[in-house]
mmCIF file of C-alpha atoms and ligand atoms in Angstrom:
data_model
loop_
_atom_site.group_PDB
_atom_site.id
_atom_site.type_symbol
_atom_site.label_atom_id
_atom_site.label_comp_id
_atom_site.label_asym_id
_atom_site.label_seq_id
_atom_site.Cartn_x
_atom_site.Cartn_y
_atom_site.Cartn_z
ATOM 1 C CA UNK A 13 -3.055 -30.755 3.578
ATOM 2 C CA UNK A 14 -4.352 -34.094 2.473
ATOM 3 C CA UNK A 15 -4.670 -34.788 -0.940
ATOM 4 C CA UNK A 16 -8.467 -34.919 -0.973
ATOM 5 C CA UNK A 17 -8.835 -31.274 -0.037
ATOM 6 C CA UNK A 18 -6.289 -30.195 -2.652
ATOM 7 C CA UNK A 19 -3.312 -27.876 -2.505
ATOM 8 C CA UNK A 20 -2.983 -24.891 -0.107
ATOM 9 C CA UNK A 21 -4.439 -21.732 -1.439
ATOM 10 C CA UNK A 22 -1.053 -19.982 -1.597
ATOM 11 C CA UNK A 23 0.408 -22.771 -3.452
ATOM 12 C CA UNK A 24 -2.560 -22.394 -5.920
ATOM 13 C CA UNK A 25 -1.890 -18.505 -6.382
ATOM 14 C CA UNK A 26 1.854 -19.057 -6.895
ATOM 15 C CA UNK A 27 0.885 -21.156 -9.909
ATOM 16 C CA UNK A 28 -0.756 -18.034 -11.352
ATOM 17 C CA UNK A 29 2.237 -15.951 -11.181
ATOM 18 C CA UNK A 30 4.506 -15.256 -14.263
ATOM 19 C CA UNK A 31 7.224 -14.236 -12.222
ATOM 20 C CA UNK A 32 7.862 -13.125 -8.607
ATOM 21 C CA UNK A 33 9.529 -9.381 -8.196
ATOM 22 C CA UNK A 34 10.172 -9.441 -4.463
ATOM 23 C CA UNK A 35 9.918 -12.331 -2.007
ATOM 24 C CA UNK A 36 8.700 -12.191 1.408
ATOM 25 C CA UNK A 37 12.265 -11.913 2.983
ATOM 26 C CA UNK A 38 13.151 -9.027 0.608
ATOM 27 C CA UNK A 39 9.827 -7.150 1.600
ATOM 28 C CA UNK A 40 10.393 -7.661 5.272
ATOM 29 C CA UNK A 41 13.943 -6.527 4.918
ATOM 30 C CA UNK A 42 13.156 -3.441 2.891
ATOM 31 C CA UNK A 43 10.180 -2.605 5.423
ATOM 32 C CA UNK A 44 12.439 -2.727 8.346
ATOM 33 C CA UNK A 45 14.838 -0.325 6.590
ATOM 34 C CA UNK A 46 11.981 2.160 6.044
ATOM 35 C CA UNK A 47 11.122 1.948 9.629
ATOM 36 C CA UNK A 48 14.629 3.154 10.773
ATOM 37 C CA UNK A 49 14.051 6.172 8.458
ATOM 38 C CA UNK A 50 10.525 6.943 9.630
ATOM 39 C CA UNK A 51 11.728 6.406 13.398
ATOM 40 C CA UNK A 52 14.501 8.845 12.924
ATOM 41 C CA UNK A 53 12.221 11.509 11.092
ATOM 42 C CA UNK A 54 9.369 11.309 13.587
ATOM 43 C CA UNK A 55 11.306 10.959 16.952
ATOM 44 C CA UNK A 56 9.451 13.085 19.542
ATOM 45 C CA UNK A 57 6.548 14.002 17.227
ATOM 46 C CA UNK A 58 2.794 13.176 17.606
ATOM 47 C CA UNK A 59 2.599 10.648 14.744
ATOM 48 C CA UNK A 60 -0.454 9.028 13.278
ATOM 49 C CA UNK A 61 -0.179 6.670 10.398
ATOM 50 C CA UNK A 62 -3.383 6.409 8.308
ATOM 51 C CA UNK A 63 -3.386 3.357 5.829
ATOM 52 C CA UNK A 64 -5.613 3.031 2.875
ATOM 53 C CA UNK A 65 -7.765 -0.022 2.781
ATOM 54 C CA UNK A 66 -7.795 -2.745 1.730
ATOM 55 C CA UNK A 67 -4.503 -2.667 -0.075
ATOM 56 C CA UNK A 68 -2.312 -0.763 2.597
ATOM 57 C CA UNK A 69 -2.961 -3.208 5.546
ATOM 58 C CA UNK A 70 -0.527 -5.815 5.062
ATOM 59 C CA UNK A 71 2.212 -2.902 4.689
ATOM 60 C CA UNK A 72 0.912 -1.049 7.865
ATOM 61 C CA UNK A 73 0.796 -4.007 9.977
ATOM 62 C CA UNK A 74 4.607 -4.796 9.168
ATOM 63 C CA UNK A 75 5.888 -1.234 9.161
ATOM 64 C CA UNK A 76 4.269 -0.246 12.389
ATOM 65 C CA UNK A 77 6.138 -3.104 14.114
ATOM 66 C CA UNK A 78 9.399 -1.510 12.581
ATOM 67 C CA UNK A 79 8.994 2.090 14.092
ATOM 68 C CA UNK A 80 9.644 1.891 17.653
ATOM 69 C CA UNK A 81 7.955 5.202 18.483
ATOM 70 C CA UNK A 82 4.591 6.035 20.244
ATOM 71 C CA UNK A 83 2.050 6.470 17.615
ATOM 72 C CA UNK A 84 -1.637 6.046 16.847
ATOM 73 C CA UNK A 85 -2.978 4.386 13.815
ATOM 74 C CA UNK A 86 -6.036 4.838 11.728
ATOM 75 C CA UNK A 87 -7.334 3.737 8.293
ATOM 76 C CA UNK A 88 -9.455 4.902 5.497
ATOM 77 C CA UNK A 89 -11.389 2.851 2.891
ATOM 78 C CA UNK A 90 -11.408 4.266 -0.724
ATOM 79 C CA UNK A 91 -11.547 2.712 -4.123
ATOM 80 C CA UNK A 92 -10.185 3.999 -7.361
ATOM 81 C CA UNK A 93 -9.719 0.795 -9.593
ATOM 82 C CA UNK A 94 -13.001 -0.961 -9.902
ATOM 83 C CA UNK A 95 -12.076 -4.460 -11.102
ATOM 84 C CA UNK A 96 -9.848 -3.941 -13.927
ATOM 85 C CA UNK A 97 -6.175 -3.155 -14.127
ATOM 86 C CA UNK A 98 -6.205 0.533 -15.067
ATOM 87 C CA UNK A 99 -7.395 3.505 -12.966
ATOM 88 C CA UNK A 100 -10.913 4.496 -13.209
ATOM 89 C CA UNK A 101 -9.728 8.079 -12.201
ATOM 90 C CA UNK A 102 -12.348 8.579 -9.818
ATOM 91 C CA UNK A 103 -11.839 8.260 -5.970
ATOM 92 C CA UNK A 104 -14.782 6.977 -4.036
ATOM 93 C CA UNK A 105 -14.596 7.647 -0.152
ATOM 94 C CA UNK A 106 -16.489 4.827 1.511
ATOM 95 C CA UNK A 107 -16.722 6.365 5.015
ATOM 96 C CA UNK A 108 -17.647 9.758 6.365
ATOM 97 C CA UNK A 109 -15.548 9.511 9.414
ATOM 98 C CA UNK A 110 -12.320 10.985 8.813
ATOM 99 C CA UNK A 111 -9.087 10.266 10.921
ATOM 100 C CA UNK A 112 -8.295 12.736 13.822
ATOM 101 C CA UNK A 113 -5.857 14.971 12.107
ATOM 102 C CA UNK A 114 -5.479 18.086 14.153
ATOM 103 C CA UNK A 115 -2.255 18.356 15.963
ATOM 104 C CA UNK A 116 -0.911 15.302 14.506
ATOM 105 C CA UNK A 117 1.841 14.512 11.887
ATOM 106 C CA UNK A 118 0.027 12.476 9.408
ATOM 107 C CA UNK A 119 1.775 9.530 7.620
ATOM 108 C CA UNK A 120 -0.340 8.313 4.767
ATOM 109 C CA UNK A 121 0.347 4.420 3.783
ATOM 110 C CA UNK A 122 -0.748 2.772 0.742
ATOM 111 C CA UNK A 123 0.369 -0.273 -1.150
ATOM 112 C CA UNK A 124 1.353 1.512 -4.578
ATOM 113 C CA UNK A 125 1.776 5.028 -5.864
ATOM 114 C CA UNK A 126 0.679 4.684 -9.466
ATOM 115 C CA UNK A 127 -1.097 7.663 -11.131
ATOM 116 C CA UNK A 128 -1.234 9.479 -7.721
ATOM 117 C CA UNK A 129 -5.045 10.222 -7.850
ATOM 118 C CA UNK A 130 -5.943 8.237 -4.914
ATOM 119 C CA UNK A 131 -3.463 9.938 -2.538
ATOM 120 C CA UNK A 132 -3.967 13.298 -4.014
ATOM 121 C CA UNK A 133 -7.678 13.174 -3.258
ATOM 122 C CA UNK A 134 -7.059 11.588 -0.010
ATOM 123 C CA UNK A 135 -4.458 14.607 0.969
ATOM 124 C CA UNK A 136 -6.912 17.157 -0.551
ATOM 125 C CA UNK A 137 -9.690 16.197 1.679
ATOM 126 C CA UNK A 138 -7.553 15.828 4.772
ATOM 127 C CA UNK A 139 -6.221 19.374 4.228
ATOM 128 C CA UNK A 140 -9.894 20.453 3.832
ATOM 129 C CA UNK A 141 -11.307 18.698 6.857
ATOM 130 C CA UNK A 142 -8.320 19.179 9.546
ATOM 131 C CA UNK A 143 -5.402 20.998 10.510
ATOM 132 C CA UNK A 144 -2.622 18.325 10.592
ATOM 133 C CA UNK A 145 0.908 19.359 11.587
ATOM 134 C CA UNK A 146 2.440 17.593 8.347
ATOM 135 C CA UNK A 147 1.168 15.289 5.829
ATOM 136 C CA UNK A 148 3.621 12.568 4.035
ATOM 137 C CA UNK A 149 3.191 9.562 1.959
ATOM 138 C CA UNK A 150 4.903 6.091 2.509
ATOM 139 C CA UNK A 151 4.056 3.383 -0.161
ATOM 140 C CA UNK A 152 5.438 -0.159 -0.507
ATOM 141 C CA UNK A 153 5.690 0.338 -4.318
ATOM 142 C CA UNK A 154 6.243 3.160 -6.535
ATOM 143 C CA UNK A 155 5.171 2.956 -10.195
ATOM 144 C CA UNK A 156 7.804 4.299 -12.678
ATOM 145 C CA UNK A 157 4.994 6.192 -14.602
ATOM 146 C CA UNK A 158 4.248 9.648 -15.326
ATOM 147 C CA UNK A 159 1.760 10.820 -12.495
ATOM 148 C CA UNK A 160 -1.531 12.021 -13.503
ATOM 149 C CA UNK A 161 -1.740 13.844 -10.104
ATOM 150 C CA UNK A 162 0.834 15.763 -8.055
ATOM 151 C CA UNK A 163 2.149 13.364 -5.269
ATOM 152 C CA UNK A 164 5.357 12.313 -4.174
ATOM 153 C CA UNK A 165 6.220 9.310 -2.213
ATOM 154 C CA UNK A 166 8.205 10.428 0.735
ATOM 155 C CA UNK A 167 8.890 7.088 1.624
ATOM 156 C CA UNK A 168 8.700 4.091 -0.798
ATOM 157 C CA UNK A 169 10.097 0.368 -0.568
ATOM 158 C CA UNK A 170 10.849 -0.291 -4.234
ATOM 159 C CA UNK A 171 10.240 0.942 -7.599
ATOM 160 C CA UNK A 172 8.336 -1.235 -10.197
ATOM 161 C CA UNK A 173 7.921 -0.773 -13.959
ATOM 162 C CA UNK A 174 4.450 0.055 -15.709
ATOM 163 C CA UNK A 175 3.094 -3.454 -15.191
ATOM 164 C CA UNK A 176 0.369 -4.762 -12.983
ATOM 165 C CA UNK A 177 1.401 -6.400 -9.878
ATOM 166 C CA UNK A 178 -0.301 -8.390 -7.083
ATOM 167 C CA UNK A 179 0.463 -9.738 -3.734
ATOM 168 C CA UNK A 180 1.360 -8.603 -0.345
ATOM 169 C CA UNK A 181 -1.955 -6.353 -0.100
ATOM 170 C CA UNK A 182 -2.370 -5.598 -3.769
ATOM 171 C CA UNK A 183 -5.180 -7.176 -5.528
ATOM 172 C CA UNK A 184 -6.377 -8.135 -8.997
ATOM 173 C CA UNK A 185 -10.280 -8.117 -8.812
ATOM 174 C CA UNK A 186 -10.283 -8.410 -4.922
ATOM 175 C CA UNK A 187 -7.872 -11.608 -4.750
ATOM 176 C CA UNK A 188 -4.187 -12.174 -4.374
ATOM 177 C CA UNK A 189 -3.905 -9.777 -1.558
ATOM 178 C CA UNK A 190 -2.748 -12.608 0.640
ATOM 179 C CA UNK A 191 0.075 -13.666 -1.595
ATOM 180 C CA UNK A 192 3.297 -13.140 0.767
ATOM 181 C CA UNK A 193 5.347 -12.106 -2.296
ATOM 182 C CA UNK A 194 4.843 -9.417 -4.907
ATOM 183 C CA UNK A 195 4.603 -10.651 -8.553
ATOM 184 C CA UNK A 196 3.089 -10.462 -11.987
ATOM 185 C CA UNK A 197 0.304 -12.526 -13.009
ATOM 186 C CA UNK A 198 0.323 -14.948 -15.864
ATOM 187 C CA UNK A 199 -1.918 -13.102 -18.812
ATOM 188 C CA UNK A 200 -4.317 -16.050 -18.670
ATOM 189 C CA UNK A 201 -5.406 -15.113 -15.294
ATOM 190 C CA UNK A 202 -6.297 -11.370 -16.393
ATOM 191 C CA UNK A 203 -9.712 -10.937 -17.740
HETATM 192 P P1 IMP B 314 -3.556 5.628 -8.250
HETATM 193 O O1 IMP B 314 -4.469 6.475 -7.846
HETATM 194 O O2 IMP B 314 -3.380 5.533 -9.874
HETATM 195 O O3 IMP B 314 -1.933 6.156 -7.719
HETATM 196 O O4 IMP B 314 -3.718 4.129 -7.826
HETATM 197 C C1 IMP B 314 -3.473 3.777 -6.542
HETATM 198 C C2 IMP B 314 -4.452 2.725 -6.302
HETATM 199 O O5 IMP B 314 -4.521 1.782 -7.412
HETATM 200 C C3 IMP B 314 -3.481 1.755 -5.088
HETATM 201 O O6 IMP B 314 -4.020 1.912 -4.040
HETATM 202 C C4 IMP B 314 -3.904 0.314 -5.680
HETATM 203 O O7 IMP B 314 -5.046 -0.060 -4.919
HETATM 204 C C5 IMP B 314 -4.219 0.441 -7.077
HETATM 205 N N1 IMP B 314 -3.084 -0.141 -8.102
HETATM 206 C C6 IMP B 314 -2.451 0.556 -8.782
HETATM 207 N N2 IMP B 314 -1.518 0.045 -9.352
HETATM 208 C C7 IMP B 314 -1.764 -1.427 -9.170
HETATM 209 C C8 IMP B 314 -1.173 -2.621 -9.542
HETATM 210 O O8 IMP B 314 -0.212 -2.605 -10.269
HETATM 211 N N3 IMP B 314 -1.620 -3.863 -8.805
HETATM 212 C C9 IMP B 314 -2.747 -3.723 -8.050
HETATM 213 N N4 IMP B 314 -3.400 -2.423 -7.761
HETATM 214 C C10 IMP B 314 -2.724 -1.304 -8.236
HETATM 215 MG MG1 MG B 315 -6.454 -1.837 -4.710
#
């Protein structure tokens, strides 16, 4: 990019990180490992992966290309966080249409499992509205905190401590999702 138009956005975003937890290579390597595991578990089964928007979209895009099985994909739009860094506790569904669940093994994908409220609300709703053959959870990150709701990550990429992380789908106030790494923001960029 030319000097007049300033630095590339990713470069600018990197400046806002205090430190990087997982770089792009590590993330993709780990997702490939998860893919092998999921492939072995779902071989011969009618699989649908349902990602939670917006955070889970990058994870899904990379994971499905590492699972070499016939599958369907779907998505669900919910919000639980508002604009801060702590959970609002209530989960809002932004769409009435539910994924097709009957007769399918459902693997729900999200960027991170924190309190567990979001995934619990989704699983409860799926159980009420359809008859999936099974329901499991795969998240890129599992936060090491006491869960407020009963959810276990059947598959997870990495564990993180109780801190707010951004990048690779994870946002702060709607931004940073396009950062190709996962990291922790400098305090001056949290308002
Ligand atoms: P839970 O309902 O508390 O498990 O929160 C899950 C949702 O909160 C995730 O889908 C994320 O969108 C968001 N979230 C939780 N922790 C973080 C974080 O550290 N950074 C960014 N988003 C987070
Ligand atoms: Mg989010």
